[in-house]
Every structure is written in C-alpha cells, then in structure tokens.
C-alpha cells in the first residue's frame, strides 16, 4: 500500500485537536446523561477509533455494542442510499439510552436508515454522535446531537476512516487528492 504522503491534500484536524475535542465530547455526554446509564453503539469500522477514545472520557456507567453496516450502489468513494446490516447488535435496546457513534455523516442516508431501524426496537432514548459532519452534503434530514468537527466536501481519511480499508491507524484526519491516489502505484 502506498505512502499517504503521495496523495495527501491537507491535514484537516491534527492529533492534538482531535484529543481535545473528543475529551470535550466525553464531558458533555457525561453531563447530559447524569444519573443515567448508556449503551454506546459503535458503527464499525469507521467509528472504532473514535468510540474507543470517546468512551474513555465518559464518567457515567455505560456498556458498549457494535453494528456493522454497508452502503452500496453509487461510486467507489461515495456513499449511497442502500444500507445493509452486516452485523447487528447483541444487546436488546428496549428501554435503554442509546448513543450511536459514527465516523462521518454525509448524505445522511446511513444514519437515517439505522435510526429508523433502531427506533422500532423502542429504546428509551436514541441520540447520535458523529466525529465529522459534511453538512452541505445532506440529502436526508438527520438530527445529530454531538459533532466533533465540520469538514469540507473532500474525501477524508485517518483516525478510523479508511481509503480502501487502509490508513485507519493515522492519528490525524486528512483530505485526499483522489486523482493522485488513483495514479500512484
Ligand atoms: P452517508 O450515508 O452519505 O451519510 O455516508 C456516511 C458514510 O459514508 C460514513 O459512514 C462513511 O463510511 C462514508 N464516508 C462519507 N464520506 C467519507 C469520506 O470522506 N471518507 C471515508 N468515508 C466516507
Ligand atoms: Mg461508515
């Protein structure tokens, strides 16, 4: 796999800024759920790094579960409306406070789909925390309760977010020059 330096456009959020914001979100979420407990639902795989860091800043009792979805149907580097559940929750969420943790909200279709599905299971409450928001890309309205950062309309990678399953381990979030990415061997 090629070196990301061959196709990086710019670093959008560096390691320090991520650490600071994730800690702030942990404090805010802990405050909002004071005296309550929470089920944190990590949307695999993009939400993995963010969820791991975020939960370590929670001071309220919480449990963790994961779901894996895939969206398909449009281009290679674009998401689409069709969402398939690859891995469902192990937990019965009826009567629980559920917080969905996702890497990016773009068109909103993935979140809209999963929210609709989870609502039918009658959780006590259902909220959403996303690391990155591409606001102006929204095609479907979704209420997002916690946002790490707004990002521009660029393909991003790092801190859990992949390009062709690589580069999730990077400690920063960067945008990619996809033309360069596709040209390099
Ligand atoms: P939506 O359904 O259009 O809101 O797309 C959300 C999903 O698309 C996210 O969970 C990501 O997996 C993926 N996605 C959107 N933008 C990017 C990006 O810039 N880099 C990597 N994945 C992205
Ligand atoms: Mg995703």
Tab-separated table of C-alpha atoms and ligand atoms in Angstrom:
chain	number	residue	atom	x	y	z
A	1	UNK	CA	0.000	0.000	0.000
A	2	UNK	CA	1.276	3.368	-0.965
A	3	UNK	CA	2.541	6.035	1.396
A	4	UNK	CA	-0.231	8.531	2.201
A	5	UNK	CA	2.233	11.353	1.573
A	6	UNK	CA	1.935	10.600	-2.135
A	7	UNK	CA	-1.705	11.698	-2.249
A	8	UNK	CA	-2.454	13.738	0.874
A	9	UNK	CA	-4.214	17.036	0.162
A	10	UNK	CA	-4.046	18.600	3.636
A	11	UNK	CA	-4.302	17.740	7.316
A	12	UNK	CA	-7.762	18.915	8.360
A	13	UNK	CA	-7.593	18.000	12.060
A	14	UNK	CA	-4.351	17.187	13.846
A	15	UNK	CA	-3.824	14.787	16.741
A	16	UNK	CA	-3.930	17.472	19.457
A	17	UNK	CA	-7.175	18.963	18.162
A	18	UNK	CA	-8.787	15.507	17.971
A	19	UNK	CA	-7.744	14.674	21.543
A	20	UNK	CA	-9.107	17.959	22.847
A	21	UNK	CA	-12.447	17.709	21.049
A	22	UNK	CA	-13.005	14.039	21.932
A	23	UNK	CA	-12.384	14.860	25.599
A	24	UNK	CA	-14.868	17.757	25.399
A	25	UNK	CA	-17.499	15.498	23.857
A	26	UNK	CA	-16.948	12.929	26.617
A	27	UNK	CA	-17.516	15.592	29.260
A	28	UNK	CA	-20.606	16.935	27.519
A	29	UNK	CA	-22.155	13.474	27.025
A	30	UNK	CA	-21.409	12.513	30.637
A	31	UNK	CA	-23.124	15.682	31.796
A	32	UNK	CA	-26.162	15.142	29.552
A	33	UNK	CA	-26.677	11.614	30.900
A	34	UNK	CA	-26.031	12.421	34.558
A	35	UNK	CA	-27.594	9.764	36.834
A	36	UNK	CA	-28.459	7.633	33.811
A	37	UNK	CA	-26.745	4.780	32.101
A	38	UNK	CA	-25.938	4.496	28.462
A	39	UNK	CA	-25.400	1.936	25.732
A	40	UNK	CA	-22.765	3.208	23.317
A	41	UNK	CA	-23.202	1.717	19.852
A	42	UNK	CA	-20.125	1.855	17.672
A	43	UNK	CA	-20.743	1.769	13.946
A	44	UNK	CA	-17.979	-0.386	12.560
A	45	UNK	CA	-15.489	0.038	11.211
A	46	UNK	CA	-15.027	3.785	10.790
A	47	UNK	CA	-16.337	4.598	14.253
A	48	UNK	CA	-13.964	2.241	16.072
A	49	UNK	CA	-11.073	4.573	16.906
A	50	UNK	CA	-13.362	7.438	17.832
A	51	UNK	CA	-15.552	5.227	20.043
A	52	UNK	CA	-12.544	3.776	21.864
A	53	UNK	CA	-11.212	7.238	22.692
A	54	UNK	CA	-14.613	8.765	23.451
A	55	UNK	CA	-15.698	6.076	25.915
A	56	UNK	CA	-12.504	6.610	27.907
A	57	UNK	CA	-13.716	10.137	28.587
A	58	UNK	CA	-17.153	9.032	29.813
A	59	UNK	CA	-17.658	9.269	33.553
A	60	UNK	CA	-21.146	7.718	33.548
A	61	UNK	CA	-21.864	3.974	33.664
A	62	UNK	CA	-22.026	2.666	30.120
A	63	UNK	CA	-21.853	-0.502	28.070
A	64	UNK	CA	-20.680	-0.983	24.518
A	65	UNK	CA	-22.056	-2.776	21.490
A	66	UNK	CA	-21.218	-2.657	17.791
A	67	UNK	CA	-23.036	-2.744	14.485
A	68	UNK	CA	-21.669	-3.006	11.002
A	69	UNK	CA	-23.475	-1.541	8.029
A	70	UNK	CA	-22.520	-1.146	4.449
A	71	UNK	CA	-23.931	1.230	1.921
A	72	UNK	CA	-23.630	0.417	-1.715
A	73	UNK	CA	-24.916	1.486	-5.103
A	74	UNK	CA	-23.071	4.666	-6.060
A	75	UNK	CA	-19.394	5.351	-6.902
A	76	UNK	CA	-16.419	3.843	-5.227
A	77	UNK	CA	-15.729	6.793	-2.947
A	78	UNK	CA	-19.278	7.935	-2.399
A	79	UNK	CA	-21.875	6.562	-0.071
A	80	UNK	CA	-25.370	5.755	-1.179
A	81	UNK	CA	-28.899	5.187	-0.052
A	82	UNK	CA	-28.894	1.421	0.136
A	83	UNK	CA	-27.823	0.223	3.531
A	84	UNK	CA	-27.266	-3.380	4.511
A	85	UNK	CA	-26.775	-4.651	8.061
A	86	UNK	CA	-23.707	-6.898	8.152
A	87	UNK	CA	-23.585	-7.292	11.917
A	88	UNK	CA	-26.464	-6.483	14.223
A	89	UNK	CA	-26.401	-5.589	17.927
A	90	UNK	CA	-26.068	-8.296	20.565
A	91	UNK	CA	-27.977	-6.122	23.047
A	92	UNK	CA	-31.750	-5.799	23.342
A	93	UNK	CA	-32.051	-2.000	23.397
A	94	UNK	CA	-35.654	-1.782	24.570
A	95	UNK	CA	-35.831	0.773	27.380
A	96	UNK	CA	-32.152	1.760	27.123
A	97	UNK	CA	-30.493	5.097	26.444
A	98	UNK	CA	-28.644	4.506	23.185
A	99	UNK	CA	-25.908	6.667	21.716
A	100	UNK	CA	-24.878	5.828	18.160
A	101	UNK	CA	-21.276	6.698	17.363
A	102	UNK	CA	-20.409	7.124	13.694
A	103	UNK	CA	-17.372	8.425	11.832
A	104	UNK	CA	-18.977	10.687	9.220
A	105	UNK	CA	-22.398	11.948	8.305
A	106	UNK	CA	-22.515	12.840	4.634
A	107	UNK	CA	-25.821	12.462	2.728
A	108	UNK	CA	-27.374	11.288	5.983
A	109	UNK	CA	-28.755	8.121	4.419
A	110	UNK	CA	-26.768	5.653	6.521
A	111	UNK	CA	-27.769	7.278	9.796
A	112	UNK	CA	-31.374	7.826	8.730
A	113	UNK	CA	-31.638	4.143	7.925
A	114	UNK	CA	-30.085	2.869	11.134
A	115	UNK	CA	-32.042	5.332	13.282
A	116	UNK	CA	-35.306	4.230	11.735
A	117	UNK	CA	-34.392	0.607	12.309
A	118	UNK	CA	-33.337	1.102	15.938
A	119	UNK	CA	-36.396	3.211	16.808
A	120	UNK	CA	-38.669	0.240	16.115
A	121	UNK	CA	-36.879	-1.570	18.973
A	122	UNK	CA	-38.173	1.048	21.405
A	123	UNK	CA	-35.082	2.343	23.174
A	124	UNK	CA	-35.709	4.816	25.977
A	125	UNK	CA	-33.744	7.424	24.038
A	126	UNK	CA	-31.681	7.432	20.876
A	127	UNK	CA	-29.002	10.002	20.112
A	128	UNK	CA	-26.211	10.345	17.593
A	129	UNK	CA	-22.587	11.391	17.958
A	130	UNK	CA	-20.513	11.834	14.812
A	131	UNK	CA	-16.857	12.665	14.542
A	132	UNK	CA	-17.185	14.522	11.238
A	133	UNK	CA	-20.072	16.339	9.608
A	134	UNK	CA	-20.233	17.179	5.895
A	135	UNK	CA	-23.270	19.396	6.455
A	136	UNK	CA	-23.834	20.861	2.992
A	137	UNK	CA	-23.887	17.315	1.554
A	138	UNK	CA	-27.060	16.365	3.383
A	139	UNK	CA	-29.784	14.810	1.245
A	140	UNK	CA	-31.859	13.314	4.039
A	141	UNK	CA	-32.552	15.222	7.259
A	142	UNK	CA	-30.996	13.593	10.313
A	143	UNK	CA	-30.730	15.000	13.787
A	144	UNK	CA	-27.157	14.773	15.013
A	145	UNK	CA	-26.770	15.501	18.713
A	146	UNK	CA	-22.982	15.690	19.024
A	147	UNK	CA	-20.495	16.667	16.311
A	148	UNK	CA	-16.723	16.567	16.551
A	149	UNK	CA	-15.833	18.709	13.555
A	150	UNK	CA	-17.402	20.113	10.416
A	151	UNK	CA	-15.344	19.163	7.381
A	152	UNK	CA	-15.343	20.360	3.766
A	153	UNK	CA	-16.595	18.392	0.799
A	154	UNK	CA	-13.444	16.342	0.367
A	155	UNK	CA	-12.616	12.681	0.745
A	156	UNK	CA	-11.121	12.285	4.214
A	157	UNK	CA	-9.084	9.553	5.882
A	158	UNK	CA	-7.297	8.764	9.142
A	159	UNK	CA	-8.387	8.330	12.771
A	160	UNK	CA	-10.503	5.285	11.938
A	161	UNK	CA	-11.543	6.406	8.473
A	162	UNK	CA	-10.194	4.466	5.520
A	163	UNK	CA	-9.316	4.631	1.895
A	164	UNK	CA	-9.768	1.125	0.527
A	165	UNK	CA	-9.513	-0.171	4.110
A	166	UNK	CA	-6.103	1.392	4.714
A	167	UNK	CA	-4.874	4.380	6.743
A	168	UNK	CA	-7.320	3.962	9.634
A	169	UNK	CA	-4.414	3.968	12.090
A	170	UNK	CA	-3.272	7.518	11.361
A	171	UNK	CA	-3.611	9.847	14.341
A	172	UNK	CA	-4.847	12.799	12.290
A	173	UNK	CA	-7.665	13.415	9.818
A	174	UNK	CA	-6.601	14.452	6.340
A	175	UNK	CA	-8.166	15.014	2.955
A	176	UNK	CA	-7.011	13.012	-0.035
A	177	UNK	CA	-6.309	14.066	-3.578
A	178	UNK	CA	-8.138	11.149	-5.195
A	179	UNK	CA	-6.655	11.829	-8.612
A	180	UNK	CA	-3.180	11.438	-7.184
A	181	UNK	CA	-4.301	8.442	-5.130
A	182	UNK	CA	-5.616	6.655	-8.204
A	183	UNK	CA	-2.491	7.447	-10.223
A	184	UNK	CA	0.121	6.236	-7.768
A	185	UNK	CA	1.075	2.562	-7.932
B	1	LIG	P1	-23.953	8.934	4.233
B	1	LIG	O1	-24.842	7.740	4.289
B	1	LIG	O2	-23.959	9.565	2.873
B	1	LIG	O3	-24.239	9.949	5.322
B	1	LIG	O4	-22.471	8.429	4.378
B	1	LIG	C1	-21.880	8.133	5.562
B	1	LIG	C2	-20.828	7.066	5.376
B	1	LIG	O5	-20.079	7.267	4.181
B	1	LIG	C3	-19.832	7.131	6.513
B	1	LIG	O6	-20.159	6.190	7.489
B	1	LIG	C4	-18.534	6.776	5.838
B	1	LIG	O7	-18.310	5.394	5.957
B	1	LIG	C5	-18.716	7.094	4.396
B	1	LIG	N1	-17.993	8.314	4.023
B	1	LIG	C6	-18.526	9.519	3.719
B	1	LIG	N2	-17.565	10.410	3.419
B	1	LIG	C7	-16.387	9.762	3.568
B	1	LIG	C8	-15.006	10.174	3.430
B	1	LIG	O8	-14.676	11.326	3.106
B	1	LIG	N3	-14.074	9.223	3.705
B	1	LIG	C9	-14.394	7.947	4.060
B	1	LIG	N4	-15.662	7.525	4.207
B	1	LIG	C10	-16.653	8.433	3.959
B	2	LIG	MG1	-19.097	4.251	7.746
